[in-house]
Coordinates of C-alpha atoms and ligand atoms in Angstrom, one line a residue:
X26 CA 0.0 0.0 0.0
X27 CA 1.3 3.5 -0.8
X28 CA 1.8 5.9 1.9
X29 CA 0.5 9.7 1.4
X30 CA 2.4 12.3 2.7
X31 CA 0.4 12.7 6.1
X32 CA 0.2 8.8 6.9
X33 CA 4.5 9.0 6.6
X34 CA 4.9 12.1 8.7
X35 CA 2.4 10.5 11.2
X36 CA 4.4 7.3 11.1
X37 CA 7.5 8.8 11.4
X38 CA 6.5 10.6 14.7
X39 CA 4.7 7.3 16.4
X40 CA 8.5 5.6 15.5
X41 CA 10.5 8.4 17.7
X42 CA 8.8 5.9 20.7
X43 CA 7.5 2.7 19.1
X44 CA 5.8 1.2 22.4
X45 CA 3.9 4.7 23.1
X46 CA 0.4 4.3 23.6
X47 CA 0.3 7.9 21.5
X48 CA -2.7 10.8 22.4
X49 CA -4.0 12.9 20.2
X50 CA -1.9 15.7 22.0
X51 CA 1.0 13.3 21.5
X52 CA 0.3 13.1 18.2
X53 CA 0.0 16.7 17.1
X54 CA 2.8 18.1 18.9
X55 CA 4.8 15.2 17.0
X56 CA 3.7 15.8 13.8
X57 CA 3.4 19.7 14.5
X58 CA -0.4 19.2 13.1
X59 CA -2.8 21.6 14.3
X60 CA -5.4 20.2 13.1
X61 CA -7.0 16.9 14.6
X62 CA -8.5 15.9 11.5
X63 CA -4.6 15.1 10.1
X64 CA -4.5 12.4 12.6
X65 CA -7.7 11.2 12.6
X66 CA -7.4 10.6 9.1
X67 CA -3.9 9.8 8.8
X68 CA -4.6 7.1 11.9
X69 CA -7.6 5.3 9.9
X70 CA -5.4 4.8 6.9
X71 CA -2.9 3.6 8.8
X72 CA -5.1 1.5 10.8
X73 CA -6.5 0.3 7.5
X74 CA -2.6 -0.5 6.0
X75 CA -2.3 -2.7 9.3
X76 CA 0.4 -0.8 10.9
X77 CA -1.5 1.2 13.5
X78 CA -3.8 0.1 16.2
X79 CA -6.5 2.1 17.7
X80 CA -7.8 1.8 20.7
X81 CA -11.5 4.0 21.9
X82 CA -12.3 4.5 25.1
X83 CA -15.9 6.6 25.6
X84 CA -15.7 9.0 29.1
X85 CA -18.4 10.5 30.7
X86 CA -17.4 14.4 31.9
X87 CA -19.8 15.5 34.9
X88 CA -20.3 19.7 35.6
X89 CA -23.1 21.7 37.3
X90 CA -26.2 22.9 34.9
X91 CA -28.1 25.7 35.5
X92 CA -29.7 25.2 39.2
X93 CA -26.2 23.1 39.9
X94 CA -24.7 26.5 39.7
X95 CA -27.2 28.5 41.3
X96 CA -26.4 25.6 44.4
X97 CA -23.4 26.3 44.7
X98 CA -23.7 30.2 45.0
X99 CA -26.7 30.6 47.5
X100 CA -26.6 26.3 48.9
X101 CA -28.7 23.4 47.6
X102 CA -32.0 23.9 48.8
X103 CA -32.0 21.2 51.3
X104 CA -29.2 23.0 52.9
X105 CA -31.4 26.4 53.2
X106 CA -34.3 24.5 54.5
X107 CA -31.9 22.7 57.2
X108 CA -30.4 26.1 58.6
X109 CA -33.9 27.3 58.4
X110 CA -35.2 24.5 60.4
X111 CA -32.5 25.0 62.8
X112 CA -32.9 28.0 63.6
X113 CA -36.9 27.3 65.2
X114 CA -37.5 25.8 68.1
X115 CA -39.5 22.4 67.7
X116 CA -43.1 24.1 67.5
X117 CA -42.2 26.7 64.9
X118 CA -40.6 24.3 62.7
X119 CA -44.7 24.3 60.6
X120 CA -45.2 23.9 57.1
X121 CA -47.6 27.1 57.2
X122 CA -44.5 29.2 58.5
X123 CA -42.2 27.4 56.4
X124 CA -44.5 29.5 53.9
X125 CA -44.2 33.1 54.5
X126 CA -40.2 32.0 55.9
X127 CA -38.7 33.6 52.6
X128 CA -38.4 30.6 49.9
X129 CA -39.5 30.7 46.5
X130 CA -43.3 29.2 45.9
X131 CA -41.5 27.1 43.7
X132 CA -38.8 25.7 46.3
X133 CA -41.2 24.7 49.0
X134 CA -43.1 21.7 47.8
X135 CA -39.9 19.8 46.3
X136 CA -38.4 21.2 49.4
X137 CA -40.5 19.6 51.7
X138 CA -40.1 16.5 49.8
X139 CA -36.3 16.1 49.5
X140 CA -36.6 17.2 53.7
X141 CA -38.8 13.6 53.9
X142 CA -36.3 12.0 52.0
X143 CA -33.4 12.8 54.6
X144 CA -35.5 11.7 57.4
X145 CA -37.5 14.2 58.3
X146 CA -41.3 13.3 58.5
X147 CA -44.7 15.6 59.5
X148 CA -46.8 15.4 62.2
X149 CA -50.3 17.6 62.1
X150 CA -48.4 19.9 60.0
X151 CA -45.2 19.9 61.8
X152 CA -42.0 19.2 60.8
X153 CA -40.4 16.3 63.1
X154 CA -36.9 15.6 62.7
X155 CA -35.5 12.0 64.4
X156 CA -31.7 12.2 63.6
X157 CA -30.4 15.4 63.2
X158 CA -26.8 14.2 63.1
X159 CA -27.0 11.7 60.4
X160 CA -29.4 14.4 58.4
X161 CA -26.4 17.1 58.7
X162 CA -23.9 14.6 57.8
X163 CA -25.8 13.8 54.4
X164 CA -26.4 17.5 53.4
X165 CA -22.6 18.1 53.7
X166 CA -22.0 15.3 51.4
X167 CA -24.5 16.7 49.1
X168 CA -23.1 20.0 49.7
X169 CA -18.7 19.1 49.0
X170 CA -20.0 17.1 45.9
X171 CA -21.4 20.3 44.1
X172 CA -18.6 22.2 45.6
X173 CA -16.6 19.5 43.7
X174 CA -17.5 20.0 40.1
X175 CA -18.1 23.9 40.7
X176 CA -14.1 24.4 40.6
X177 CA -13.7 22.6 37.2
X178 CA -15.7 19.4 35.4
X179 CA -14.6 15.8 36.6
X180 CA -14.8 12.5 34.6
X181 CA -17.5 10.8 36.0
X182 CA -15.3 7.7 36.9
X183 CA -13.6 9.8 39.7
X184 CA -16.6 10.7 41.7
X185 CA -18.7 9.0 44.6
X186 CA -21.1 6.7 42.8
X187 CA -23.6 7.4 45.1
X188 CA -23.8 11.6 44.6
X189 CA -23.7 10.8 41.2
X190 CA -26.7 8.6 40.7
X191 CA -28.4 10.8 43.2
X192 CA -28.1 14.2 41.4
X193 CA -28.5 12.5 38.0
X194 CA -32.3 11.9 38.9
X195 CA -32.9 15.4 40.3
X196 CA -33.6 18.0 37.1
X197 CA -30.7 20.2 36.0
X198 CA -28.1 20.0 39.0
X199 CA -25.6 17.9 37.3
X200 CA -25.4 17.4 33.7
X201 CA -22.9 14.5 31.5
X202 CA -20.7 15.0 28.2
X203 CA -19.6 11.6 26.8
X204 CA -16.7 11.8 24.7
X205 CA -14.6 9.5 22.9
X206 CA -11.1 9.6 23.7
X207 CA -8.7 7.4 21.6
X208 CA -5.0 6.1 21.6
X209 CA -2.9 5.3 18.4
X210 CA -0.3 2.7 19.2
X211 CA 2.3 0.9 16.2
X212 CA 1.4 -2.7 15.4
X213 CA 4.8 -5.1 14.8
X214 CA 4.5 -4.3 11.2
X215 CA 4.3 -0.1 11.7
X216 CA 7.4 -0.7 14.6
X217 CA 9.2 -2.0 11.4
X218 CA 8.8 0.4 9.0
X219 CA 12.4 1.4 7.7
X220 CA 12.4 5.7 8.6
X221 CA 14.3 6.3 5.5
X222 CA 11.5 5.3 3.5
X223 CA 8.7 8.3 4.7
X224 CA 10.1 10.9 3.4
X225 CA 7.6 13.2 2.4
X226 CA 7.0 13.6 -1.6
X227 CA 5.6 15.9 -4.1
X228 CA 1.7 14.7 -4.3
X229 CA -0.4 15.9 -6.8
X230 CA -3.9 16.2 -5.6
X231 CA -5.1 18.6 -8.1
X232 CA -4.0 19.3 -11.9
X233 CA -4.2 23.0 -12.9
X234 CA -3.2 24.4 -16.0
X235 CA -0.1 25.8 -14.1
X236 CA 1.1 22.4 -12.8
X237 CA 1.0 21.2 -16.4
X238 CA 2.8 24.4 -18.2
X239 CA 5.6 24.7 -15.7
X240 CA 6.6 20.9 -15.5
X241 CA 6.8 20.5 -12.2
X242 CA 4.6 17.7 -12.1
X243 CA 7.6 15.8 -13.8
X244 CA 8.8 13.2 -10.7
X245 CA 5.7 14.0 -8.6
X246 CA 3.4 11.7 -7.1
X247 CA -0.5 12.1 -7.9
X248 CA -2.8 11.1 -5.2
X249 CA -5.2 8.6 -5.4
X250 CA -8.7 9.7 -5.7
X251 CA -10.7 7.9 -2.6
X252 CA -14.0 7.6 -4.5
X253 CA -15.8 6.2 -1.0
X254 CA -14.9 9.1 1.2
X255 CA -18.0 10.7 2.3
X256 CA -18.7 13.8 1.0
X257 CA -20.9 16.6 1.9
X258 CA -24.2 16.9 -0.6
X259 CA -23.9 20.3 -2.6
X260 CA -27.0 22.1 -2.5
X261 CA -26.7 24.8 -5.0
X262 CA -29.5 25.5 -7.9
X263 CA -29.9 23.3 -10.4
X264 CA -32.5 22.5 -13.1
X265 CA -35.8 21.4 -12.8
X266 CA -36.1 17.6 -13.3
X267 CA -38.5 17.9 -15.8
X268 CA -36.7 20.5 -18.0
X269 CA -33.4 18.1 -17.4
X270 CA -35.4 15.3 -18.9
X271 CA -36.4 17.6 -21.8
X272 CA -32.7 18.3 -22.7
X273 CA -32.0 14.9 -22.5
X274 CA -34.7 13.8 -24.6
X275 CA -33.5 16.2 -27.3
X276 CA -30.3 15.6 -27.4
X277 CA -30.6 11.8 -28.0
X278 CA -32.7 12.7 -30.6
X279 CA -30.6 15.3 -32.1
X280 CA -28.1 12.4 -31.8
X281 CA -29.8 10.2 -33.9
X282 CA -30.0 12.5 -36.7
X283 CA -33.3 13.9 -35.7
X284 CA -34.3 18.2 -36.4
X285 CA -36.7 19.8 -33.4
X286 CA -40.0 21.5 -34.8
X287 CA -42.3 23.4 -32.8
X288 CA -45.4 24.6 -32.8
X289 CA -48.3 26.8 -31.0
X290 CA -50.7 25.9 -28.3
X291 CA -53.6 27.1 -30.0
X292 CA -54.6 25.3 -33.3
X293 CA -58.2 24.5 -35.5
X294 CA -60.1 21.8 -35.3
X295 CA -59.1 20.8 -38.7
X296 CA -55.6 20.4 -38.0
X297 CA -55.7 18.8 -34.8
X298 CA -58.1 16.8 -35.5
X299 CA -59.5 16.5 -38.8
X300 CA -56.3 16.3 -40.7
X301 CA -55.8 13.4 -38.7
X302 CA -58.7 11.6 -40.4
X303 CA -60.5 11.7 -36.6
X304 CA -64.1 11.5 -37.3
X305 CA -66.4 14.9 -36.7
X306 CA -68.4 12.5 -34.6
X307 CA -65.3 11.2 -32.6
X308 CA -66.0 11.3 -28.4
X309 CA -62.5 13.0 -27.9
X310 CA -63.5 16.1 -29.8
X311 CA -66.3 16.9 -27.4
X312 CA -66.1 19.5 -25.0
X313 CA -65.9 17.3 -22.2
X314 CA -62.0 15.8 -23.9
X315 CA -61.0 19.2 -25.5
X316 CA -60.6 22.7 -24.2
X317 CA -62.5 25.0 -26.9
X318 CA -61.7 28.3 -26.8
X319 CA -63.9 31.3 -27.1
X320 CA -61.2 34.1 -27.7
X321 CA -60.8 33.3 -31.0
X322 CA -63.6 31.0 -31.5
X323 CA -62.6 30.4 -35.1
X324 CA -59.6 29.8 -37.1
X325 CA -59.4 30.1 -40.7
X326 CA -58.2 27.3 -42.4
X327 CA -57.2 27.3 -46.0
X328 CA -60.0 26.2 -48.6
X329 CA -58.0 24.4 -50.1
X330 CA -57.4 21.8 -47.4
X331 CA -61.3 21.6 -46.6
X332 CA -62.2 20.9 -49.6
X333 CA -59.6 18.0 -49.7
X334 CA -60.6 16.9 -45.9
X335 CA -64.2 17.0 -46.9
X336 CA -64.0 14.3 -49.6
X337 CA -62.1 12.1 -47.7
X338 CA -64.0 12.0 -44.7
X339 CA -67.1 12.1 -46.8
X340 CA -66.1 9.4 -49.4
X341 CA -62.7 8.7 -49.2
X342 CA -61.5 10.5 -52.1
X343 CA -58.8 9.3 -54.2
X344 CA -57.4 7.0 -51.1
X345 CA -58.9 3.9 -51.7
X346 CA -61.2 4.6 -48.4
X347 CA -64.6 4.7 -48.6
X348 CA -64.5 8.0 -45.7
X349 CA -66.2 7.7 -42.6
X350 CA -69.4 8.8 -44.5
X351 CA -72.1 11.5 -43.6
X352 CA -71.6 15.2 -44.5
X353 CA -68.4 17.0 -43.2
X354 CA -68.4 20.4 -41.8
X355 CA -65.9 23.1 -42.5
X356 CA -67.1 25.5 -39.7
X357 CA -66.7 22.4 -37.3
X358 CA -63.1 22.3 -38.8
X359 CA -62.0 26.1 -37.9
X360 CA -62.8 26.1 -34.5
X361 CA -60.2 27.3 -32.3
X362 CA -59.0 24.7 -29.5
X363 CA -56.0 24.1 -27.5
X364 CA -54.2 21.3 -28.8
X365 CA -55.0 17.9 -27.5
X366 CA -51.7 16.1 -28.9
X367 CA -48.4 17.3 -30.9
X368 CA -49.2 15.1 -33.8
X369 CA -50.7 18.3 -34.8
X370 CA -47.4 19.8 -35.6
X371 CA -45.6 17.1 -37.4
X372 CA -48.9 16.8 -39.5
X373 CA -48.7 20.7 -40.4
X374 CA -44.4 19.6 -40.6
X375 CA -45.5 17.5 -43.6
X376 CA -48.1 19.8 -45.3
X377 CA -45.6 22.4 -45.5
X378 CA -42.5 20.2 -46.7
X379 CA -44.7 17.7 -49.1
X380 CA -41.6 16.8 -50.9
X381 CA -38.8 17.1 -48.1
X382 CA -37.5 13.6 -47.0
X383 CA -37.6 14.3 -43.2
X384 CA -36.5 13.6 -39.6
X385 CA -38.5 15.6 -36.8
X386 CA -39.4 15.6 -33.3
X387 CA -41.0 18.1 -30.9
X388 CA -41.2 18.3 -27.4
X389 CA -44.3 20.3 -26.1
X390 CA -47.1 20.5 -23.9
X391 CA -51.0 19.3 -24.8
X392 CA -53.9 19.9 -22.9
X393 CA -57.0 17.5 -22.5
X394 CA -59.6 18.5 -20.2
X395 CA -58.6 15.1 -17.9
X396 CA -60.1 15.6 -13.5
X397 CA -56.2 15.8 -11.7
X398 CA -55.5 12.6 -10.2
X399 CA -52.5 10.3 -9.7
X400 CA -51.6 9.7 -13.4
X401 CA -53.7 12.4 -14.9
X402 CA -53.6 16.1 -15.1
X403 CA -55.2 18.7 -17.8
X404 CA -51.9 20.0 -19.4
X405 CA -48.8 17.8 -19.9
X406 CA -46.4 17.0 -22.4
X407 CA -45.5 14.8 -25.2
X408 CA -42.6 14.0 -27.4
X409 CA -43.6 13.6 -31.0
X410 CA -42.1 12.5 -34.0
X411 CA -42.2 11.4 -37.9
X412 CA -40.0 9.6 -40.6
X413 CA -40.9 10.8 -43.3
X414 CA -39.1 9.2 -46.3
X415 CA -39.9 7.6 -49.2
X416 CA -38.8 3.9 -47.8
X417 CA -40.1 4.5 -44.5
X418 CA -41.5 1.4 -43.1
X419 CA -42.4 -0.4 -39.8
X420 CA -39.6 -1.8 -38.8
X421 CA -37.9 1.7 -39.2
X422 CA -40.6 2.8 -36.6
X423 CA -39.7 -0.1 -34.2
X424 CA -35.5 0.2 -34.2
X425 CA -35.8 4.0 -33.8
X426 CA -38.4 3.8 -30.9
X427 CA -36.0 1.2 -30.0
X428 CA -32.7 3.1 -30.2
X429 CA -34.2 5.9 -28.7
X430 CA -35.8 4.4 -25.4
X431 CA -32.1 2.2 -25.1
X432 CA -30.3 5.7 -25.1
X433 CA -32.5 6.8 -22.6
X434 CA -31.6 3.6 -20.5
X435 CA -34.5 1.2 -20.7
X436 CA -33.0 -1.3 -23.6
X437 CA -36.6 -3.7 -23.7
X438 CA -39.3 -2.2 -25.5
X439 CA -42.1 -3.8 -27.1
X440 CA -45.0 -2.9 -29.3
X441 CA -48.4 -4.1 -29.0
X442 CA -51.0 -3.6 -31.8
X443 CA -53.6 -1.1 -31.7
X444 CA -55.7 1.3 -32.7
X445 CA -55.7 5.2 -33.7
X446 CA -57.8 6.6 -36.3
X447 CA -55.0 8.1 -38.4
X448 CA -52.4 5.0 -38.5
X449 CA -52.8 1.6 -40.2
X450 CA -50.6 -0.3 -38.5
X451 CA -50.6 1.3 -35.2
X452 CA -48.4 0.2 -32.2
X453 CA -48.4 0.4 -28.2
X454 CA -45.2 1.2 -27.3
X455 CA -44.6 -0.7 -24.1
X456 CA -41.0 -0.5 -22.2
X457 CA -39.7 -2.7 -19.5
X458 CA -39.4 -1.2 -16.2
X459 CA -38.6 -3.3 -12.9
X460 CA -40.5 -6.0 -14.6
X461 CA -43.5 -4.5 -16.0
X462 CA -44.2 -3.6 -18.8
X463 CA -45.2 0.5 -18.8
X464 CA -47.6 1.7 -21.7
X465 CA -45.8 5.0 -22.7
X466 CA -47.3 5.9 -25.9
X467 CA -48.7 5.4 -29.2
X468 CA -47.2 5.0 -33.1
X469 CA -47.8 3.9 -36.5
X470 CA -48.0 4.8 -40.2
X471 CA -50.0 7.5 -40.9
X472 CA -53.3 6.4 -43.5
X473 CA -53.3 7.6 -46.8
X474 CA -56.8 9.3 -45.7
X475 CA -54.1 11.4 -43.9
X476 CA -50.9 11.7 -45.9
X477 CA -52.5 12.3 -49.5
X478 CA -54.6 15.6 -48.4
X479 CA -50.9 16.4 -47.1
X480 CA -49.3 16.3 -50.6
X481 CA -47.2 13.9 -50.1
X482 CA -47.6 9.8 -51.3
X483 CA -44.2 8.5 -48.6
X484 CA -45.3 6.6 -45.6
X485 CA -45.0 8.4 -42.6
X486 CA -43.9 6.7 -39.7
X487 CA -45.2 8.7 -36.7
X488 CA -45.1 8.4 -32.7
X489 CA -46.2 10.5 -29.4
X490 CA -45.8 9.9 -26.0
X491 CA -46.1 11.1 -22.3
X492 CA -43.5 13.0 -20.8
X493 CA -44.6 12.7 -17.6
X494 CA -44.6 9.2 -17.7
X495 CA -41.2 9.0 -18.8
X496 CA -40.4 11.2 -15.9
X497 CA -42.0 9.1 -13.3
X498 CA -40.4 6.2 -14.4
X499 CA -37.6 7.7 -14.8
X500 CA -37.4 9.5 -11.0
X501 CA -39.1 6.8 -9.6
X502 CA -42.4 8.7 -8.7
X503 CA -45.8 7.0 -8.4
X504 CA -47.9 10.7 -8.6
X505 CA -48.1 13.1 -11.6
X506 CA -48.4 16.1 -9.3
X507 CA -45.0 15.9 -7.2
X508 CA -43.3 17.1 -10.7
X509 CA -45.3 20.1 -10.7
X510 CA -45.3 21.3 -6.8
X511 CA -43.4 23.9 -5.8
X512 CA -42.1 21.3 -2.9
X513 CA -37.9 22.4 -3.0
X514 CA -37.2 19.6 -0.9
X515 CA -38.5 17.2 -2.9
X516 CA -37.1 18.4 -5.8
X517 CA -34.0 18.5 -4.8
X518 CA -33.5 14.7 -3.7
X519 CA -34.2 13.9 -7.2
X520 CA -31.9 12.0 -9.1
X521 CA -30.0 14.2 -11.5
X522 CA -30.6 13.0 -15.0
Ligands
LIG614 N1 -51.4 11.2 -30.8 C1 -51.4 10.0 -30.1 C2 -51.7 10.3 -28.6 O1 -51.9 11.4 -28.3 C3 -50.1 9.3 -30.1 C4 -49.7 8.9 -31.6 C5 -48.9 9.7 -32.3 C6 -50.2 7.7 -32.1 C7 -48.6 9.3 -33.6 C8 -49.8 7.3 -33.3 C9 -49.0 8.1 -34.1 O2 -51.7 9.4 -27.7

């Protein structure tokens, strides 16, 4: 085992007298440490490395509290009471004079008590006392004991047992500081330890750019990094988990080759919904599922797109679908709403770049009117994204979601057929976590009922999912809401991701 510098200069002191039973005051003024923690450290390592032995011995200290020092001023109480006492003849010694005889309200009842506890008993309200001698003789006792510890605080080994277990149960005479005391003595192997060898050397436990430019890290030693040394927590500022999981996300994503689109809150009908093939009749796009807004109530959507929307809800166009039937309407299609998912965005991505081959994702929030609750709440977030290529297939879909929830550190993912009204095939995307397996979002290849109004005739492969679910897994959290209070405690024992 190597030696740093502080375990050698320890060493080297302890070998001036090998058999010592060394202090810590030994040990300081040997080393010419001022600081205890040298030794204490110094001694574990050595202790660890098998040449030091230390030995612990716990001490009790005993000194006077509060009324212990007010005792020894003015005289315990029972001492006061006895010259009091004293100083009446037999028939004056009653508890009603004892009263008005000068002591504290608070003195006299616990007085009276620690009087029958010497001896002295009452008789029709008179104090009797039976051994006066043996009762003065006890008070003294009581009275040099305080005396004792008033002067300076003794170890508790040194004084009479019997004071001490006596004063311990009456309230804030005496009080007790343990402390540990220890002594560092040299096993055979640390007696043995050639002196010539601890020299002290050149340790390194920090590079700076200075230490590199001027060389003199040439023939010095570097120190050992002690990754289980207990460290103090920092508690400075730091991001919000759920923006930290946000970077993350995009930067895996940006990693595998992906751009970031955005888009607003506030969208029509049409495009959040009816772009998407969703039926006009669909249950989501109530008012009970989807927040409707009233300033603006309308959006104007181009013609052009109605027109195309209408026919292929109606009939299905030129598709191959035969629609959903019944008679579209445009107004339904321009009302204003906040949007209820981001496939909105890479729908309006893909309108806008018909003929682009393209890679997107977005990260934003989507707002459903949902009653808060453990795993729901009315605004959240979802990552979204598309392929959008003129090869792009399924098992494209599956290796990205794949590759992306494996960077993210869950490596078993599996999809599950499903249903949306916009993809044909459409996937569950399940992943593994301690054994479960977690639902965390939807995917599949967008219908021709939704890519051909888009101008486009490549597949689309398209996916969203919950944020927040991510993030619980992620953090280990079993309720939506502790992302979103303001609890700093909390938030700070989160992992950092
Ligand atoms: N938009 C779906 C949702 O909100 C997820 C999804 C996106 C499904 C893209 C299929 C394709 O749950």
């Amino acid at each position: 085992m190597r030696l740093g510098n502080n375990e050698r200069r320890m060493l080297k002191a302890m070998l001036s007298d090998s058999e010592r039973f060394w202090t810590l005051n030994g040990i300081l003024s040997g080393t010419d440490w001022e600081d205890q923690a040298h030794v204490a450290g110094a001694g574990k390592a050595l202790e660890e490395a098998g040449m030091v032995e230390i030995t612990e011995s716990t001490s009790k200290t005993v000194f006077l509290g509060q009324e212990g020092k007010k005792a020894a001023n003015d005289g315990l109480l029972e001492s006061r009471l006895w010259e009091w006492l004293k100083s009446r003849d037999e028939k004056g010694r009653s508890l009603k004079e004892l009263m008005s005889a000068g002591f504290e309200r608070s003195e006299t009842g616990p007085g009276v008590g620690i009087l029958k506890g010497l001896g002295v008993s009452i008789d029709s309200g008179i104090l009797v006392v039976s051994d006066e001698k043996e009762i003065s003789e006890e008070i003294e006792k009581r009275t040099n004991f305080i005396q004792s510890l008033s002067d300076s605080p003794q170890d508790s080994s040194d004084l009479d047992q019997e004071m001490l277990s006596h004063f311990s149960s009456r309230g804030g005479l005496i009080e007790f500081e343990e402390s540990v005391s220890r002594t560092w003595r040299l096993t055979k192997e640390g007696a043995n330890v050639d002196e010539s060898e601890l020299s002290e050397v050149h340790m390194i436990g920090e590079l700076t750019p200075e230490i590199l430019q001027n060389d003199s890290w040439r023939g010095a030693e570097f120190k050992p990094f002690d990754v289980s040394a207990p460290a103090p927590i920092p508690s400075g500022g730091r991001r919000h988990p759920m923006q930290s999981l946000i970077e993350r996300i995009r930067s895996v994503f940006l990693e595998m080759g992906f751009s970031e689109i955005e888009g607003d809150y506030v969208q029509s009908a049409g495009w959040n919904m009816d772009a998407l093939y969703i039926p006009q009749s669909h249950p989501a796009r109530t008012m009970q599922d989807t927040f409707y807004l009233s300033d603006p109530r309308r959006l104007d959507v181009e013609g052009h797109y109605l027109d195309l929307w209408s026919k292929v809800h109606e009939h299905g166009h030129d598709t191959g679908s035969k629609g959903w039937g019944g008679s579209f309407d445009k107004e339904e299609a321009q009302k204003a709403l906040l949007r209820t998912h981001t496939t909105v965005n890479t729908v309006r991505h893909i309108a806008e770049n018909p003929e682009v081959p393209s890679r997107v994702f977005g990260i934003g929030r989507v707002f459903r009117q949902e009653t808060i609750d453990r795993t729901h709440m009315p605004e959240f977030h979802q990552i979204e994204g598309i392929i959008h290529e003129p090869d792009a297939n399924l098992p494209m879909l599956v290796s990205t979601l794949k590759t992306f929830y494996a960077k993210m550190g869950y490596p078993d993912v599996r999809v599950r057929p499903a249903y949306f009204p916009y993809t044909e095939p459409s996937a569950e995307v399940d992943v593994l976590w301690r054994g479960e397996w977690l639902e965390l979002g939807g995917s599949g290849i967008f219908r021709p009922e939704v890519t051909e109004p888009l101008g486009t005739e490549w597949p689309v492969c398209a996916w969203g999912m919950g944020l927040e679910r991510l993030a619980m897994l992620i953090l280990g959290l079993d309720d939506i809401r502790q992302l979103y209070q303001p609890d700093l405690e909390r938030l700070h024992r989160m992992p950092l991701l």
